Tab-separated table of C-alpha atoms in Angstrom:
chain	number	residue	atom	x	y	z
A	1	MET	CA	90.738	91.538	67.073
A	2	LEU	CA	90.079	91.144	71.103
A	3	SER	CA	87.757	88.462	69.731
A	4	ARG	CA	90.469	87.103	67.613
A	5	LYS	CA	93.353	87.311	70.496
A	6	GLY	CA	91.579	85.610	73.172
A	7	ILE	CA	90.834	88.501	75.058
A	8	ILE	CA	87.273	88.650	75.328
A	9	PRO	CA	84.398	86.315	74.232
A	10	GLU	CA	83.067	86.326	71.886
A	11	GLU	CA	79.181	86.552	72.925
A	12	TYR	CA	80.203	89.875	74.416
A	13	VAL	CA	81.815	91.527	71.445
A	14	LEU	CA	78.730	90.646	69.392
A	15	THR	CA	76.463	92.022	72.005
A	16	ARG	CA	78.258	94.912	71.481
A	17	LEU	CA	77.963	94.810	67.728
A	18	VAL	CA	74.738	95.110	67.803
A	19	GLU	CA	74.485	97.940	70.418
A	20	ASP	CA	72.094	100.450	69.062
A	21	PRO	CA	74.865	104.365	69.655
A	22	ALA	CA	71.338	106.010	70.040
A	23	GLU	CA	70.396	104.013	73.004
A	24	PRO	CA	71.195	105.865	76.593
A	25	ARG	CA	73.918	105.173	78.472
A	26	TYR	CA	73.737	104.585	82.454
A	27	ARG	CA	76.042	105.749	84.776
A	28	ALA	CA	75.908	105.688	88.414
A	29	ARG	CA	75.986	108.804	90.233
A	30	GLU	CA	79.281	110.986	90.980
A	31	ARG	CA	80.588	110.587	95.118
A	32	ARG	CA	80.219	113.390	96.844
A	33	ALA	CA	83.165	115.747	96.975
A	34	ARG	CA	84.757	115.719	100.750
A	35	PHE	CA	84.601	118.678	102.420
A	36	VAL	CA	87.417	117.209	104.872
A	37	SER	CA	89.149	114.298	103.104
A	38	LYS	CA	89.727	111.282	105.251
A	39	LYS	CA	93.578	112.529	105.960
A	40	GLY	CA	91.823	115.421	107.802
A	41	ASN	CA	93.022	117.544	104.566
A	42	CYS	CA	90.494	120.583	103.683
A	43	ASN	CA	89.092	119.814	99.666
A	44	VAL	CA	88.753	123.774	99.703
A	45	ALA	CA	90.276	125.419	96.781
A	46	HIS	CA	90.518	129.352	97.195
A	47	LYS	CA	90.336	131.604	93.785
A	48	ASN	CA	90.533	134.640	92.069
A	49	ILE	CA	91.425	136.249	94.811
A	50	ARG	CA	92.823	139.937	94.390
A	51	GLU	CA	94.739	141.082	97.114
A	52	GLN	CA	97.813	138.655	96.243
A	53	GLY	CA	99.965	140.934	98.543
A	54	ARG	CA	98.680	140.142	101.916
A	55	PHE	CA	101.005	136.774	101.012
A	56	LEU	CA	104.029	139.109	102.157
A	57	GLN	CA	103.115	140.965	105.346
A	58	ASP	CA	103.873	138.114	107.022
A	59	VAL	CA	106.338	136.531	105.476
A	60	PHE	CA	107.525	134.215	107.708
A	61	THR	CA	104.156	132.184	107.649
A	62	THR	CA	103.963	132.103	103.673
A	63	LEU	CA	107.477	130.819	103.596
A	64	VAL	CA	107.088	128.148	106.415
A	65	ASP	CA	103.875	127.566	103.778
A	66	LEU	CA	105.431	126.703	100.574
A	67	LYS	CA	106.114	123.205	99.334
A	68	TRP	CA	110.127	121.780	100.070
A	69	PRO	CA	112.019	122.458	96.362
A	70	HIS	CA	110.105	126.307	96.889
A	71	THR	CA	111.281	127.178	100.280
A	72	LEU	CA	115.016	125.557	99.469
A	73	LEU	CA	115.040	127.214	96.062
A	74	ILE	CA	114.147	130.475	98.463
A	75	PHE	CA	117.092	129.570	101.377
A	76	THR	CA	119.853	128.293	98.210
A	77	MET	CA	119.006	132.015	96.660
A	78	SER	CA	118.763	134.661	99.690
A	79	PHE	CA	121.977	133.620	100.539
A	80	LEU	CA	123.345	132.538	97.129
A	81	CYS	CA	122.097	136.894	96.484
A	82	SER	CA	123.292	137.764	99.848
A	83	TRP	CA	127.267	136.887	98.944
A	84	LEU	CA	126.938	138.070	95.027
A	85	LEU	CA	125.929	141.162	96.685
A	86	PHE	CA	128.559	142.229	99.307
A	87	ALA	CA	130.686	140.635	97.092
A	88	MET	CA	130.059	143.592	94.378
A	89	ALA	CA	131.007	145.912	97.233
A	90	TRP	CA	134.056	144.542	97.783
A	91	TRP	CA	134.629	144.723	94.654
A	92	LEU	CA	133.309	148.196	94.575
A	93	ILE	CA	135.885	149.533	97.071
A	94	ALA	CA	138.544	147.588	96.073
A	95	PHE	CA	138.371	149.452	93.104
A	96	ALA	CA	138.128	152.671	94.080
A	97	HIS	CA	141.208	152.448	96.517
A	98	GLY	CA	143.081	150.912	93.938
A	99	ASP	CA	143.738	147.847	95.033
A	100	LEU	CA	143.150	145.463	92.193
A	101	ALA	CA	146.350	146.058	90.820
A	102	PRO	CA	149.433	147.483	93.316
A	103	GLY	CA	152.436	148.289	92.575
A	104	GLU	CA	154.934	148.026	94.816
A	105	GLY	CA	155.000	150.249	97.968
A	106	GLY	CA	151.655	151.690	96.605
A	107	PRO	CA	149.496	152.090	99.787
A	108	VAL	CA	147.460	149.586	101.744
A	109	PRO	CA	145.703	147.949	100.645
A	110	CYS	CA	141.595	147.794	102.027
A	111	VAL	CA	141.488	144.447	101.653
A	112	THR	CA	144.221	142.100	101.445
A	113	SER	CA	144.222	139.896	98.479
A	114	ILE	CA	141.945	141.045	96.205
A	115	HIS	CA	142.493	141.301	93.044
A	116	SER	CA	139.442	139.592	91.234
A	117	PHE	CA	135.358	139.621	91.235
A	118	SER	CA	136.246	136.593	92.371
A	119	SER	CA	138.805	137.425	95.096
A	120	ALA	CA	136.395	139.531	96.677
A	121	PHE	CA	133.333	137.095	95.952
A	122	LEU	CA	135.474	134.298	98.875
A	123	PHE	CA	135.903	137.490	100.551
A	124	SER	CA	131.948	138.126	101.209
A	125	ILE	CA	131.397	134.090	101.734
A	126	GLU	CA	134.145	134.140	104.194
A	127	VAL	CA	133.027	136.806	106.308
A	128	GLN	CA	129.420	136.372	106.351
A	129	VAL	CA	129.676	132.572	107.730
A	130	THR	CA	132.511	133.179	109.717
A	131	ILE	CA	135.357	130.934	108.627
A	132	GLY	CA	137.560	132.547	108.151
A	133	PHE	CA	140.208	130.839	106.357
A	134	GLY	CA	143.372	134.471	107.396
A	135	GLY	CA	144.144	134.832	103.549
A	136	ARG	CA	141.811	137.405	103.266
A	137	MET	CA	141.595	140.105	106.108
A	138	VAL	CA	139.502	144.144	106.493
A	139	THR	CA	142.704	147.108	107.522
A	140	GLU	CA	142.081	150.061	109.287
A	141	GLU	CA	142.981	152.026	105.606
A	142	CYS	CA	138.809	152.269	104.867
A	143	PRO	CA	135.881	153.479	106.737
A	144	LEU	CA	133.801	151.957	105.074
A	145	ALA	CA	135.024	148.699	104.852
A	146	ILE	CA	134.960	148.618	108.316
A	147	LEU	CA	131.038	150.080	107.857
A	148	ILE	CA	130.174	147.169	104.896
A	149	LEU	CA	131.571	144.863	107.275
A	150	ILE	CA	129.653	144.997	109.671
A	151	VAL	CA	126.735	145.582	107.298
A	152	GLN	CA	127.606	142.450	106.067
A	153	ASN	CA	127.291	141.135	109.485
A	154	ILE	CA	123.937	141.739	110.333
A	155	VAL	CA	122.977	140.781	106.923
A	156	GLY	CA	124.080	138.189	107.467
A	157	LEU	CA	122.294	136.812	110.735
A	158	MET	CA	119.101	138.174	109.388
A	159	ILE	CA	118.618	135.229	106.879
A	160	ASN	CA	120.140	133.094	109.425
A	161	ALA	CA	118.118	134.082	111.351
A	162	ILE	CA	115.348	134.036	109.734
A	163	MET	CA	115.427	130.440	107.143
A	164	LEU	CA	116.848	129.167	109.830
A	165	GLY	CA	113.474	128.914	111.819
A	166	CYS	CA	111.326	128.865	108.490
A	167	ILE	CA	113.551	124.962	108.188
A	168	PHE	CA	112.691	124.047	111.591
A	169	MET	CA	108.675	125.187	111.602
A	170	LYS	CA	108.115	123.053	108.153
A	171	THR	CA	109.908	119.975	109.994
A	172	SER	CA	108.205	120.266	113.411
A	173	GLN	CA	105.308	121.279	111.822
A	174	ALA	CA	101.941	120.501	113.766
A	175	HIS	CA	100.261	117.204	111.230
A	176	ARG	CA	102.922	116.159	111.888
A	177	ARG	CA	101.963	114.347	115.142
A	178	ALA	CA	98.668	113.542	113.509
A	179	GLU	CA	99.442	111.348	111.535
A	180	THR	CA	100.183	108.949	113.781
A	181	LEU	CA	96.332	109.823	115.423
A	182	ILE	CA	93.736	107.389	113.555
A	183	PHE	CA	90.191	107.074	113.443
A	184	SER	CA	88.313	103.938	112.088
A	185	LYS	CA	87.046	104.402	108.827
A	186	HIS	CA	83.974	103.724	109.333
A	187	ALA	CA	81.182	105.224	111.403
A	188	VAL	CA	78.873	103.152	112.455
A	189	ILE	CA	75.420	103.782	114.723
A	190	ALA	CA	73.332	101.442	117.031
A	191	VAL	CA	71.739	100.526	120.280
A	192	ARG	CA	73.746	101.903	123.630
A	193	ASN	CA	72.370	102.222	126.896
A	194	GLY	CA	68.647	102.101	125.234
A	195	ARG	CA	69.270	105.355	122.782
A	196	LEU	CA	70.686	105.214	119.547
A	197	CYS	CA	74.355	106.223	118.867
A	198	PHE	CA	76.745	107.534	115.786
A	199	MET	CA	79.727	106.031	117.195
A	200	LEU	CA	83.748	106.150	115.532
A	201	ARG	CA	86.448	104.804	117.576
A	202	VAL	CA	90.183	106.847	117.362
A	203	GLY	CA	93.630	106.324	118.849
A	204	ASP	CA	97.091	106.883	119.100
A	205	LEU	CA	100.123	104.983	118.377
A	206	ARG	CA	102.752	107.052	120.066
A	207	LYS	CA	103.964	106.331	123.784
A	208	SER	CA	104.015	109.940	123.814
A	209	MET	CA	100.495	111.764	125.133
A	210	ILE	CA	98.844	115.173	123.481
A	211	ILE	CA	98.027	116.928	127.077
A	212	SER	CA	94.307	118.593	127.085
A	213	ALA	CA	93.088	116.103	124.492
A	214	THR	CA	89.353	117.234	123.143
A	215	ILE	CA	87.233	115.881	119.957
A	216	HIS	CA	84.373	117.824	118.782
A	217	MET	CA	81.846	116.843	115.662
A	218	GLN	CA	80.084	118.697	112.335
A	219	VAL	CA	77.327	118.169	109.817
A	220	VAL	CA	78.372	119.404	107.061
A	221	ARG	CA	75.739	119.037	104.952
A	222	LYS	CA	73.590	121.492	102.092
A	223	THR	CA	70.760	123.329	103.238
A	224	THR	CA	68.162	125.359	102.340
A	225	SER	CA	66.731	128.418	104.213
A	226	PRO	CA	62.616	128.999	104.901
A	227	GLU	CA	63.266	132.788	102.830
A	228	GLY	CA	65.173	130.093	99.966
A	229	GLU	CA	68.604	130.729	100.573
A	230	VAL	CA	70.873	128.391	99.874
A	231	VAL	CA	73.653	127.092	102.199
A	232	PRO	CA	76.182	125.238	100.674
A	233	LEU	CA	77.739	124.189	103.145
A	234	HIS	CA	76.348	124.704	106.327
A	235	GLN	CA	78.481	123.324	109.768
A	236	VAL	CA	76.295	122.740	112.478
A	237	ASP	CA	78.033	121.805	115.905
A	238	ILE	CA	76.922	118.070	117.625
A	239	PRO	CA	77.785	117.205	121.058
A	240	MET	CA	80.212	113.834	121.596
A	241	GLU	CA	79.914	111.793	124.721
A	242	ASN	CA	83.278	109.704	125.316
A	243	GLY	CA	82.600	108.599	129.266
A	244	VAL	CA	85.105	111.148	131.249
A	245	GLY	CA	82.198	113.806	130.215
A	246	GLY	CA	82.612	117.086	128.162
A	247	ASN	CA	84.708	116.722	124.814
A	248	SER	CA	87.814	116.273	127.318
A	249	ILE	CA	89.608	113.010	126.874
A	250	PHE	CA	92.434	110.831	128.031
A	251	LEU	CA	94.012	108.903	124.648
A	252	VAL	CA	96.087	106.907	126.133
A	253	ALA	CA	94.417	103.208	124.631
A	254	PRO	CA	91.868	103.755	122.059
A	255	LEU	CA	88.508	105.129	122.320
A	256	ILE	CA	85.478	104.781	120.766
A	257	ILE	CA	83.447	108.139	120.750
A	258	TYR	CA	79.780	108.432	120.862
A	259	HIS	CA	77.546	111.333	119.568
A	260	VAL	CA	73.521	110.203	121.610
A	261	ILE	CA	71.159	110.436	118.472
A	262	ASP	CA	68.649	112.703	121.089
A	263	VAL	CA	65.739	115.601	119.238
A	264	ASN	CA	68.361	117.691	119.832
A	265	SER	CA	70.934	115.446	117.383
A	266	PRO	CA	70.663	117.100	113.530
A	267	LEU	CA	71.031	112.992	113.113
A	268	TYR	CA	67.590	112.467	114.982
A	269	ASP	CA	65.665	112.060	110.846
A	270	LEU	CA	68.201	109.882	109.768
A	271	ALA	CA	67.161	106.791	108.391
A	272	PRO	CA	69.189	103.411	107.561
A	273	SER	CA	67.760	104.307	104.278
A	274	ASP	CA	69.316	107.678	104.182
A	275	LEU	CA	72.621	106.186	104.632
A	276	HIS	CA	72.017	105.110	100.843
A	277	HIS	CA	71.028	107.575	99.336
A	278	HIS	CA	71.587	111.456	101.295
A	279	GLN	CA	74.570	112.116	99.402
A	280	ASP	CA	75.025	116.185	101.176
A	281	LEU	CA	75.767	114.594	104.743
A	282	GLU	CA	78.903	114.892	105.722
A	283	ILE	CA	80.226	114.182	109.351
A	284	ILE	CA	83.449	116.468	110.199
A	285	VAL	CA	85.800	115.000	112.899
A	286	ILE	CA	88.012	116.781	114.624
A	287	LEU	CA	90.715	115.895	117.445
A	288	GLU	CA	93.093	118.898	118.933
A	289	GLY	CA	95.423	118.784	122.156
A	290	VAL	CA	99.202	119.315	122.019
A	291	VAL	CA	101.618	117.114	122.028
A	292	GLU	CA	103.512	115.786	124.913
A	293	THR	CA	108.148	116.135	123.685
A	294	THR	CA	106.940	119.057	122.032
A	295	GLY	CA	104.411	121.826	123.286
A	296	ILE	CA	103.109	122.216	119.403
A	297	THR	CA	99.731	122.204	119.204
A	298	THR	CA	98.941	119.511	116.358
A	299	GLN	CA	95.149	118.454	114.902
A	300	ALA	CA	93.829	115.458	113.197
A	301	ARG	CA	91.409	114.969	111.497
A	302	THR	CA	89.208	112.665	109.107
A	303	SER	CA	85.469	112.680	108.139
A	304	TYR	CA	82.783	110.297	107.535
A	305	LEU	CA	79.767	110.944	104.401
A	306	ALA	CA	77.031	108.265	104.543
A	307	ASP	CA	77.542	105.236	102.906
A	308	GLU	CA	80.767	105.053	105.532
A	309	ILE	CA	78.484	104.627	107.862
A	310	LEU	CA	76.616	101.379	108.980
A	311	TRP	CA	73.966	100.841	110.482
A	312	GLY	CA	73.982	98.490	113.207
A	313	GLN	CA	77.103	97.493	113.519
A	314	ARG	CA	79.497	97.721	116.142
A	315	PHE	CA	83.249	97.470	117.053
A	316	VAL	CA	85.237	94.543	117.782
A	317	PRO	CA	86.387	94.867	121.902
A	318	ILE	CA	90.702	95.670	120.737
A	319	VAL	CA	92.082	96.164	124.311
A	320	THR	CA	92.915	92.975	126.305
A	321	GLU	CA	95.097	91.869	130.042
A	322	GLU	CA	97.534	90.645	129.671
A	323	ASP	CA	100.509	89.700	131.984
A	324	GLY	CA	99.684	92.521	134.457
A	325	SER	CA	98.926	94.783	131.105
A	326	TYR	CA	96.466	96.295	128.649
A	327	SER	CA	97.741	94.742	125.527
A	328	VAL	CA	96.274	96.835	121.799
A	329	ASP	CA	95.564	94.629	119.472
A	330	TYR	CA	95.478	97.674	116.669
A	331	SER	CA	94.931	94.638	113.580
A	332	LYS	CA	91.169	94.796	114.319
A	333	PHE	CA	91.093	98.363	115.602
A	334	GLY	CA	88.103	98.946	113.092
A	335	ASN	CA	86.800	95.891	112.800
A	336	THR	CA	82.376	95.612	113.365
A	337	VAL	CA	80.351	93.292	113.649
A	338	THR	CA	76.350	92.920	113.547
A	339	VAL	CA	73.845	93.822	116.577
A	340	PRO	CA	70.512	93.568	116.658
A	341	THR	CA	69.473	97.600	116.518
A	342	PRO	CA	65.821	99.079	115.207
A	343	LEU	CA	65.366	100.131	111.615
A	344	CYS	CA	64.272	103.046	112.545
A	345	THR	CA	65.222	106.728	113.255
A	346	ALA	CA	65.799	108.270	116.818
A	347	ARG	CA	62.574	110.082	116.404
A	348	GLN	CA	60.089	106.978	115.714
A	349	LEU	CA	61.830	104.891	118.335
A	350	ASP	CA	61.736	107.410	120.696
A	351	GLU	CA	57.352	107.991	119.980
A	352	ASP	CA	57.674	104.218	120.367
A	353	ARG	CA	59.515	102.606	122.360
A	354	SER	CA	58.008	99.305	121.750
A	355	LEU	CA	60.385	98.839	119.258
A	356	LEU	CA	63.808	98.363	121.525
A	357	ASP	CA	61.222	96.182	124.024
A	358	SER	CA	60.928	93.709	120.929
A	359	LEU	CA	63.981	93.838	119.942
A	360	ASN	CA	65.695	93.170	123.565
A	361	LEU	CA	63.501	90.041	123.433
A	362	ALA	CA	64.552	88.800	120.134
A	363	SER	CA	67.757	89.133	121.105
A	364	ALA	CA	67.683	87.397	124.824
A	365	ARG	CA	65.105	84.556	123.031
A	366	GLY	CA	68.221	84.467	120.429
A	367	PRO	CA	70.938	82.795	122.865
A	368	LEU	CA	68.753	80.950	125.133
A	369	ARG	CA	67.051	79.363	121.472
A	370	LYS	CA	71.217	78.270	120.865
A	371	ARG	CA	72.157	76.823	124.253
A	372	SER	CA	69.473	74.511	124.901
A	373	VAL	CA	69.461	73.149	120.548
A	374	ALA	CA	73.104	72.266	122.072
A	375	ILE	CA	72.369	70.699	124.696
A	376	ALA	CA	70.198	68.524	123.012
A	377	LYS	CA	72.460	67.968	121.057
A	378	ALA	CA	74.668	66.802	123.418
A	379	LYS	CA	72.724	64.834	125.380
A	380	PRO	CA	72.695	60.707	125.114
A	381	LYS	CA	70.580	58.691	123.294
A	382	PHE	CA	69.947	55.183	124.826
A	383	SER	CA	68.161	51.925	122.989
A	384	ILE	CA	67.350	48.877	125.558
A	385	SER	CA	67.176	45.753	122.766
A	386	PRO	CA	64.611	43.429	123.506
A	387	ASP	CA	66.747	41.307	125.403
A	388	ALA	CA	66.459	42.857	127.630
A	389	LEU	CA	63.219	43.133	128.185
A	390	SER	CA	62.950	40.054	128.045
C-alpha cells in the first residue's frame, strides 16, 4: 500500500518482503546511563524506602522539595482547614451561649452578628487575616471566646510564617541561579605546555558575580576490586588547573578549565580509540559558589561521557578587546578547532617524548610550506620575446 502511494520505493518494499524472519537483527548499542545529566540533575531513583516517617521530621524541607502543584495545594488547604476549624469553634460557642436565635432583650452575645455557620466562617476569616469589616466582634461576655481569639491569631501567624517562608525558598532556590552558569557541550583533549590536557569551558551569563567560586571534577566509572567486589559508581577526584591556582576561579569572563593528564590522573591510560568504546567513563564537573546578590550558595553541575570528549581539538578564543573594554562572543562558546595532537595515551607520550617532538616539527613545517607556496604564487613571471634579443 505504501509503495502504491509513492511513500516507499518499490525496490525497498521487495527487499523487505524477502527478508528471512529468522535472521537475527542487530541493534545499535544503547548509550550508557548518565549519573549526572547535562543540565545537572542526578539520575538516581530511590526505591524501597521503608522509613518514610523521616521525611515528616523535617517538614519544612519536605515542603520546599515538593513540586509546585503540591506546594500550592498544601498552601491553600492549610488556610482553608484552619478557617473551617475555627469557624466550627465560633459556631459552637454561639450555639452554646444561645446566640444563633437571639430574642428581644436577650443576653449580650459572645460574638455579635453570628446567626449561622456561614457567618461564623466569615468571622473566622476576618480574625485570622485581620480584615475587620466592623460588623462582627468579640464581646467581653465569654472568656472562652477571648481564648479562642488568641489561639486563632497565634495559629494564623504560624501558618503564614511557614507557608510564606516555603514559597520564598522555592522561588529563590540556588538552582535558579545555576541556569545562567553554562558549560561547553563537549570537552576536548589536546596538548598544552607539552602535556596532554583535558579541557572544558565554563561561563556566567549574568553580570552579578559568583563569589568564592570553586570547581571540582570527578571521574565516575564501574570498577572491580582485586577481591572481586564490583563498585558500580566509583568516584575519583582529579585536580583542575585554571591558571589562578587551586580550585578557586574568578568567573568574570568565560574560562578554559583544564586538567593535566599525568601519572596521578585516572585518564593516564586513556587513548583516542577508548573514547568510542569506553562506555563506563563519565566525567562530572561541579561549579560551586555564593550568589553575590542573595548570599545563597549555588551549585551548577554537568557531565561528559566518553563520546562527548573530542580528541585533538581546542576551543577558539571568544574574548576580544573593543573600545577599551573586553567583549565576549557567546555564539562561539563551544566552537573548537583541530590541532596537532599525538594519537596515544599520556603514558606512551611520557615514555616516548619523540612523539611530541615530531608533532611539533610537523606543525612548524606546515605554516612554512604554506608561506613558501604563497610567495611562489605571488612572484611575477617575466618573459622575453625574440625581437628584444635581436
